[in-house]
Short mmCIF file of C-alpha atoms in Angstrom, two decimals:
data_model
loop_
_atom_site.label_atom_id
_atom_site.label_comp_id
_atom_site.label_asym_id
_atom_site.label_seq_id
_atom_site.Cartn_x
_atom_site.Cartn_y
_atom_site.Cartn_z
CA UNK A 1 75.39 85.80 29.08
CA UNK A 2 76.27 88.67 27.15
CA UNK A 3 78.20 90.98 29.15
CA UNK A 4 78.58 94.42 27.86
CA UNK A 5 81.66 97.16 29.46
CA UNK A 6 80.48 100.67 28.61
CA UNK A 7 83.28 103.60 28.17
CA UNK A 8 83.69 105.44 31.39
CA UNK A 9 83.67 109.12 30.59
CA UNK A 10 85.18 111.83 32.54
CA UNK A 11 82.38 113.51 34.28
CA UNK A 12 85.01 116.72 34.89
CA UNK A 13 86.90 118.68 32.40
CA UNK A 14 90.60 119.00 32.41
CA UNK A 15 91.86 121.02 35.36
CA UNK A 16 93.77 123.58 34.62
CA UNK A 17 97.80 123.65 34.83
CA UNK A 18 99.19 126.07 37.68
CA UNK A 19 102.08 128.24 38.03
CA UNK A 20 103.44 130.30 40.57
CA UNK A 21 104.52 133.61 39.28
CA UNK A 22 106.82 136.25 41.42
CA UNK A 23 107.74 139.72 40.72
CA UNK A 24 108.71 142.94 42.29
CA UNK A 25 107.95 146.20 42.52
CA UNK A 26 108.90 148.12 39.22
CA UNK A 27 105.68 150.50 37.97
CA UNK A 28 104.47 150.72 35.34
CA UNK A 29 105.21 146.92 34.70
CA UNK A 30 104.57 145.45 38.30
CA UNK A 31 103.38 147.05 41.24
CA UNK A 32 100.24 146.96 43.92
CA UNK A 33 97.13 148.71 43.17
CA UNK A 34 94.14 148.33 45.35
CA UNK A 35 96.36 145.30 47.24
CA UNK A 36 96.38 143.59 44.03
CA UNK A 37 99.45 143.13 42.03
CA UNK A 38 99.19 144.79 38.68
CA UNK A 39 100.88 146.63 35.80
CA UNK A 40 101.60 146.07 31.90
CA UNK A 41 103.52 142.77 32.52
CA UNK A 42 100.97 141.51 35.09
CA UNK A 43 98.00 141.87 32.93
CA UNK A 44 100.05 140.43 29.88
CA UNK A 45 101.01 137.18 32.24
CA UNK A 46 97.29 136.87 33.38
CA UNK A 47 95.74 137.37 29.44
CA UNK A 48 98.64 134.66 28.22
CA UNK A 49 97.39 131.91 31.21
CA UNK A 50 93.71 132.39 30.62
CA UNK A 51 94.27 131.53 26.98
CA UNK A 52 96.93 128.56 27.92
CA UNK A 53 93.87 127.61 30.25
CA UNK A 54 96.98 127.85 33.11
CA UNK A 55 95.97 129.19 36.83
CA UNK A 56 98.95 131.78 38.11
CA UNK A 57 98.98 132.87 41.26
CA UNK A 58 101.02 136.09 41.39
CA UNK A 59 103.16 137.38 44.15
CA UNK A 60 105.13 140.87 44.55
CA UNK A 61 108.41 140.30 46.73
CA UNK A 62 111.94 141.43 46.76
CA UNK A 63 113.72 140.97 43.42
CA UNK A 64 116.46 138.77 44.97
CA UNK A 65 113.73 136.67 46.44
CA UNK A 66 111.71 136.60 43.41
CA UNK A 67 115.18 135.52 41.34
CA UNK A 68 116.24 132.78 43.42
CA UNK A 69 112.71 131.28 43.90
CA UNK A 70 112.21 130.96 40.47
CA UNK A 71 115.35 129.34 40.07
CA UNK A 72 114.83 126.61 42.53
CA UNK A 73 111.41 126.08 42.04
CA UNK A 74 109.99 124.07 39.37
CA UNK A 75 106.72 125.30 36.90
CA UNK A 76 107.54 129.03 38.55
CA UNK A 77 107.87 132.66 36.55
CA UNK A 78 110.07 135.32 37.47
CA UNK A 79 109.02 138.93 35.83
CA UNK A 80 109.59 141.60 34.78
CA UNK A 81 113.04 140.47 33.60
CA UNK A 82 115.58 141.60 30.77
CA UNK A 83 117.29 138.86 28.85
CA UNK A 84 120.94 139.30 29.19
CA UNK A 85 123.67 137.03 28.11
CA UNK A 86 124.90 136.69 31.69
CA UNK A 87 121.37 135.42 32.33
CA UNK A 88 120.92 133.07 29.38
CA UNK A 89 121.21 129.59 30.83
CA UNK A 90 119.49 130.51 33.92
CA UNK A 91 115.63 130.28 32.94
CA UNK A 92 113.32 129.06 30.18
CA UNK A 93 112.29 132.56 28.29
CA UNK A 94 108.88 133.09 27.41
CA UNK A 95 108.57 136.21 25.19
CA UNK A 96 109.57 138.61 24.55
CA UNK A 97 106.97 140.57 26.23
CA UNK A 98 108.06 144.54 25.91
CA UNK A 99 111.03 146.03 23.93
CA UNK A 100 113.74 147.49 26.85
CA UNK A 101 116.06 150.39 26.37
CA UNK A 102 117.44 152.02 29.56
CA UNK A 103 118.35 155.51 30.14
CA UNK A 104 120.73 157.04 33.12
CA UNK A 105 118.57 159.99 34.75
CA UNK A 106 120.35 162.33 37.56
CA UNK A 107 119.45 164.82 39.09
CA UNK A 108 119.29 168.30 37.52
CA UNK A 109 121.60 169.80 40.44
CA UNK A 110 124.31 167.16 39.09
CA UNK A 111 123.47 166.48 35.84
CA UNK A 112 125.65 169.27 33.59
CA UNK A 113 128.62 167.65 35.37
CA UNK A 114 127.99 164.26 33.92
CA UNK A 115 129.15 163.65 30.42
CA UNK A 116 130.20 160.26 30.18
CA UNK A 117 129.81 156.78 31.81
CA UNK A 118 133.14 157.58 33.18
CA UNK A 119 131.78 160.54 35.20
CA UNK A 120 129.12 158.53 36.98
CA UNK A 121 131.99 157.34 39.62
CA UNK A 122 132.01 161.20 41.03
CA UNK A 123 128.46 160.41 42.03
CA UNK A 124 126.29 158.13 43.83
CA UNK A 125 124.43 155.66 42.02
CA UNK A 126 121.36 153.56 42.72
CA UNK A 127 120.39 150.06 41.20
CA UNK A 128 118.08 147.06 42.65
CA UNK A 129 119.85 144.40 43.89
CA UNK A 130 120.67 141.79 41.24
CA UNK A 131 119.07 143.74 38.37
CA UNK A 132 120.43 143.63 35.05
CA UNK A 133 121.28 147.40 34.63
CA UNK A 134 123.97 146.60 37.39
CA UNK A 135 125.31 144.40 35.16
CA UNK A 136 125.14 146.73 32.28
CA UNK A 137 126.74 149.57 34.15
CA UNK A 138 129.92 147.55 35.17
CA UNK A 139 130.26 146.09 31.93
CA UNK A 140 130.51 149.66 30.73
CA UNK A 141 133.26 150.10 32.68
CA UNK A 142 131.53 151.81 35.53
CA UNK A 143 133.19 150.89 38.84
CA UNK A 144 131.53 149.28 42.03
CA UNK A 145 132.44 151.84 44.22
CA UNK A 146 129.53 154.54 44.16
CA UNK A 147 127.01 152.04 43.29
CA UNK A 148 124.42 151.89 46.43
CA UNK A 149 122.18 149.04 46.18
CA UNK A 150 118.53 148.80 46.88
CA UNK A 151 115.88 145.98 48.07
CA UNK A 152 113.01 147.91 46.00
CA UNK A 153 112.30 150.68 43.65
CA UNK A 154 110.01 152.46 46.34
CA UNK A 155 113.47 152.65 48.34
CA UNK A 156 115.44 153.63 45.21
CA UNK A 157 113.11 156.42 44.78
CA UNK A 158 112.77 157.80 47.61
CA UNK A 159 116.69 157.98 48.18
CA UNK A 160 116.56 159.80 44.91
CA UNK A 161 113.89 161.92 45.73
CA UNK A 162 116.21 163.16 48.82
CA UNK A 163 118.90 163.46 47.21
CA UNK A 164 120.81 160.74 49.16
CA UNK A 165 121.78 158.76 45.55
CA UNK A 166 122.81 161.34 42.46
CA UNK A 167 121.80 158.73 39.47
CA UNK A 168 119.36 156.05 38.78
CA UNK A 169 118.86 153.51 35.62
CA UNK A 170 115.12 153.15 33.82
CA UNK A 171 112.99 152.86 30.79
CA UNK A 172 111.56 155.74 29.60
CA UNK A 173 108.01 154.35 31.07
CA UNK A 174 109.13 153.35 34.18
CA UNK A 175 110.86 156.71 34.84
CA UNK A 176 107.81 158.59 33.96
CA UNK A 177 105.73 156.41 36.45
CA UNK A 178 108.11 156.96 39.32
CA UNK A 179 108.30 160.69 38.74
CA UNK A 180 104.31 160.58 38.53
CA UNK A 181 103.72 158.25 42.07
CA UNK A 182 106.97 159.87 44.11
CA UNK A 183 105.94 163.31 42.80
CA UNK A 184 109.14 164.30 41.37
CA UNK A 185 108.82 166.76 39.14
CA UNK A 186 110.01 166.69 35.87
CA UNK A 187 112.71 169.82 36.04
CA UNK A 188 114.33 167.90 39.36
CA UNK A 189 115.39 165.26 36.91
CA UNK A 190 117.71 165.02 33.74
CA UNK A 191 117.72 162.07 30.95
CA UNK A 192 121.53 161.88 30.49
CA UNK A 193 122.21 159.05 27.98
CA UNK A 194 121.26 155.72 26.95
CA UNK A 195 122.80 152.84 28.80
CA UNK A 196 121.71 149.85 27.02
CA UNK A 197 119.52 149.63 23.64
CA UNK A 198 118.33 146.57 21.74
CA UNK A 199 117.24 144.27 24.68
CA UNK A 200 113.50 142.98 25.66
CA UNK A 201 111.70 141.92 28.38
CA UNK A 202 110.70 138.48 29.10
CA UNK A 203 109.00 135.90 31.68
CA UNK A 204 111.58 133.70 32.84
CA UNK A 205 110.58 130.13 33.79
CA UNK A 206 112.68 127.66 36.07
CA UNK A 207 114.63 125.64 33.78
CA UNK A 208 112.98 122.43 34.86
CA UNK A 209 109.46 123.39 34.04
CA UNK A 210 106.71 121.22 32.63
CA UNK A 211 107.73 121.58 28.35
CA UNK A 212 104.10 121.55 27.67
CA UNK A 213 103.45 124.26 29.87
CA UNK A 214 106.29 126.13 28.50
CA UNK A 215 105.21 125.96 24.62
CA UNK A 216 101.13 126.78 25.84
CA UNK A 217 102.75 130.10 27.49
CA UNK A 218 105.01 130.90 24.34
CA UNK A 219 102.24 130.37 22.20
CA UNK A 220 99.82 132.96 23.86
CA UNK A 221 102.10 135.55 24.27
CA UNK A 222 102.33 135.35 20.39
CA UNK A 223 98.90 135.29 19.84
CA UNK A 224 98.71 138.42 22.55
CA UNK A 225 101.60 139.95 20.45
CA UNK A 226 99.83 139.35 17.06
CA UNK A 227 96.48 140.38 17.66
CA UNK A 228 97.77 143.56 18.99
CA UNK A 229 96.63 142.84 22.80
CA UNK A 230 100.00 143.80 24.17
CA UNK A 231 100.09 147.26 22.61
CA UNK A 232 96.93 147.85 23.81
CA UNK A 233 97.64 146.64 27.50
CA UNK A 234 100.82 149.24 27.41
CA UNK A 235 98.32 151.96 26.16
CA UNK A 236 95.87 151.66 28.95
CA UNK A 237 99.21 152.59 31.60
CA UNK A 238 100.86 155.29 29.76
CA UNK A 239 98.12 157.37 27.89
CA UNK A 240 98.26 160.50 29.30
CA UNK A 241 94.86 161.00 31.11
#
């Protein structure tokens, strides 16, 4: 009797890989809109995951929680994160996704008294806890004494608008969105000086993450950039309406 063994074929397509991504409130890069996490970087991440066939769950939390969770958890992503030397060994870097130049902004009532970075020490400076600009300010020689740390962008902006802090650091498109969202008039704020130039924004992935997953996401981000789709996403959030 001839025994015929037939091959067994999979009846289902391969399941998508899964990652969890954690971000903070930093419009227009990442923020809540209609109860859903949105923004430039969020849209880039979702587009990259779609290309890579990766299921991505995005959560908006305080920055320090996002940072710590991703450092401790495999196959997770923190964004939008500046790649700076002190962070280099803390994550696997996927990107770059966007350029990063930060500026020092001051309330117009105090702006004419600030001419150098050292002058900042006479005023209250707001930063988000554990953000890159805190490191960059201190490395530039600014004392920690006048710096006030906040858990979120909204807390910082409310304090700026009320005059309880005098100075903040942000990118141009980040501050433009904040001024619109928190109704801060252009006459109330002055862009004083550049703090950091030549950097870039990335997705930061846990060091123990699956190398194949990392590679697929990097290839997908590169494809989006090469095809001009990252620029198209940026334009959706920054064009004058």
